C-alpha positions in Angstrom: 114.7 -15.6 -27.9 112.1 -12.6 -26.3 110.3 -13.7 -23.0 106.8 -11.9 -24.5 105.1 -13.9 -27.4 103.0 -12.0 -29.5 100.2 -12.4 -31.9 98.4 -10.4 -34.3 95.8 -10.3 -37.0 94.8 -6.8 -39.9 92.1 -7.1 -42.3 90.6 -4.9 -44.6 87.3 -3.6 -44.3 84.6 -4.9 -47.0 85.5 -3.9 -50.4 89.2 -3.0 -50.0 92.3 -5.0 -51.1 94.6 -3.4 -48.5 94.3 -2.3 -45.3 95.2 1.2 -43.7 95.9 -0.4 -40.3 99.0 -2.1 -39.3 101.5 -4.1 -36.6 104.9 -3.4 -35.9 107.0 -6.1 -33.5 110.6 -5.5 -33.2 113.2 -7.0 -30.6 115.4 -4.1 -29.1 117.9 -4.7 -26.5 116.3 -4.8 -23.1 112.4 -6.0 -24.7 110.4 -5.7 -27.6 109.1 -2.4 -29.2 104.7 -3.0 -30.0 103.0 -0.7 -32.1 99.4 -0.5 -33.7 99.3 2.5 -36.8 95.1 2.8 -38.0 95.7 5.2 -41.2 93.1 7.4 -41.4 90.1 6.2 -44.1 90.3 3.1 -46.5 91.7 1.5 -49.3 95.4 2.7 -51.1 95.3 5.7 -49.7 95.6 4.6 -46.2 98.0 1.4 -47.0 101.1 4.0 -47.8 100.6 6.1 -45.0 100.8 2.4 -42.9 103.6 1.9 -44.6 105.0 4.8 -44.2 104.6 4.4 -40.4 105.8 1.0 -40.6 108.8 1.6 -42.3 109.9 4.4 -39.7 108.9 2.1 -36.5 111.0 -0.7 -37.6 113.9 1.7 -38.0 113.6 4.0 -35.0 112.1 1.2 -32.5 113.3 2.1 -29.3 112.3 2.3 -25.2 112.1 5.6 -25.7 108.2 5.0 -26.8 107.8 9.3 -26.5 110.1 9.9 -28.9 109.6 7.4 -31.1 105.8 8.5 -31.2 107.3 12.3 -31.8 109.5 11.3 -34.5 106.8 9.5 -36.2 104.6 12.4 -36.4 107.3 14.6 -37.7 107.9 11.8 -40.5 104.0 11.6 -41.5 103.6 15.3 -41.5 101.9 16.2 -45.0 100.1 12.6 -45.5 96.5 12.0 -43.8 97.7 10.8 -40.4 97.0 7.8 -38.5 96.3 6.9 -35.1 98.8 4.9 -33.0 99.6 3.2 -29.9 103.6 2.5 -29.4 104.3 0.2 -26.1 107.8 -1.1 -25.1 107.9 -4.6 -22.8 110.7 -4.5 -20.8 111.5 -8.0 -20.0 113.8 -7.0 -17.2 111.3 -5.4 -15.1 108.3 -6.9 -16.6 106.4 -4.1 -17.6 105.4 -2.0 -20.4 105.6 1.8 -21.1 102.4 2.4 -23.2 101.6 5.8 -25.0 99.5 6.6 -27.7 97.6 9.2 -29.9 94.3 8.7 -31.1 91.0 6.5 -30.4 93.4 3.4 -30.9 93.6 1.0 -27.7 95.6 -0.1 -25.3 94.4 -2.8 -22.4 95.9 -5.3 -20.2 93.9 -8.4 -19.3 94.9 -10.4 -15.7 94.2 -10.5 -12.5 93.9 -6.7 -12.8 92.0 -5.3 -16.2 93.7 -2.1 -17.1 93.0 0.3 -19.9 95.4 2.9 -21.2 93.8 6.0 -22.4 95.4 8.1 -25.3 94.4 12.1 -25.7 92.4 12.6 -29.1 95.0 13.9 -32.1 96.3 12.5 -35.5 100.1 11.4 -35.7 101.2 13.5 -38.5 98.8 16.2 -38.4 97.2 17.1 -34.8 99.8 15.6 -32.5 99.6 16.1 -28.8 102.3 15.6 -26.4 102.5 11.7 -25.6 101.7 10.9 -22.1 103.2 7.7 -21.0 102.1 4.9 -19.0 103.5 1.7 -17.4 101.7 -1.2 -16.9 103.3 -4.1 -14.8 102.2 -8.0 -15.9 102.4 -11.0 -14.2 102.8 -14.6 -16.1 99.7 -15.1 -18.6 99.0 -11.4 -18.6 97.2 -10.3 -21.8 98.2 -6.8 -23.2 95.9 -6.4 -26.4 96.2 -3.5 -28.8 93.5 -3.0 -30.9 92.3 -0.2 -33.9 89.0 1.6 -33.9 87.8 -1.6 -36.2 87.1 -3.3 -33.0 84.8 -2.8 -31.0 85.4 -3.3 -27.5 83.2 -6.1 -26.2 85.5 -8.7 -26.6 86.6 -9.0 -23.2 84.2 -11.7 -21.9 85.3 -14.3 -25.0 88.9 -13.6 -23.5 88.5 -16.3 -20.9 87.6 -18.9 -23.5 90.0 -18.3 -25.9 93.2 -17.8 -23.3 94.5 -21.5 -24.1 94.8 -20.2 -28.1 97.6 -19.5 -29.8 98.0 -15.7 -29.9 97.9 -15.4 -33.7 94.2 -17.3 -33.2 93.2 -14.8 -30.4 93.7 -11.8 -32.3 92.0 -13.2 -35.4 89.4 -14.4 -33.6 88.6 -10.8 -31.8 89.0 -9.2 -35.1 86.5 -11.4 -36.8 84.1 -12.0 -33.9 84.0 -8.0 -33.2 85.2 -6.4 -36.4 83.6 -3.3 -37.5 83.0 -4.3 -41.6 82.8 -1.4 -42.4 86.4 -0.3 -41.4 89.6 -1.7 -41.4 90.6 -3.9 -38.6 93.9 -5.1 -36.2 94.7 -6.5 -33.1 98.0 -7.3 -31.5 97.7 -9.7 -28.3 101.0 -9.7 -26.0 101.9 -12.3 -23.2 104.3 -12.9 -20.5 105.9 -15.6 -20.0 108.7 -17.1 -17.9 
């Protein structure tokens, strides 16, 4: 059983039944693979691209997140593309390796807050070499990944949400800070002994 707890929540934009945003979480040898996908656009066509990405990431989830992201770029060629964040939570070293392309966000909240900045681009269309960042984690630190359908102002809310289940925290962030005109997704992970 993993030393990382993970919760998530995804909501389509107003007027749509399905979302082009998606979450992938998979336990792997030595840790947990985490990904957030934000396919371009909304509705059924965006959801189809997100589903292609989900299938690929579930099959290829691994600690070498740079290679996984490059493979996903090749897999999504010819589609509308997606912005993607990927992380691998290493249980032995209590670190999280993170990368992404496009305007999805990866942030760590704890004694020291950090943001991982991803280069502009679109996976499957305009890919740039991924940069890998490594974040050290302490017990109860939160890793928050979210799509551009979530406004960044939720930081102040985290103090009041910390005692809740991670699914509830992700849901609250999306419901309180999600943009109604865009799909919204949030993944929250925490290291625990």
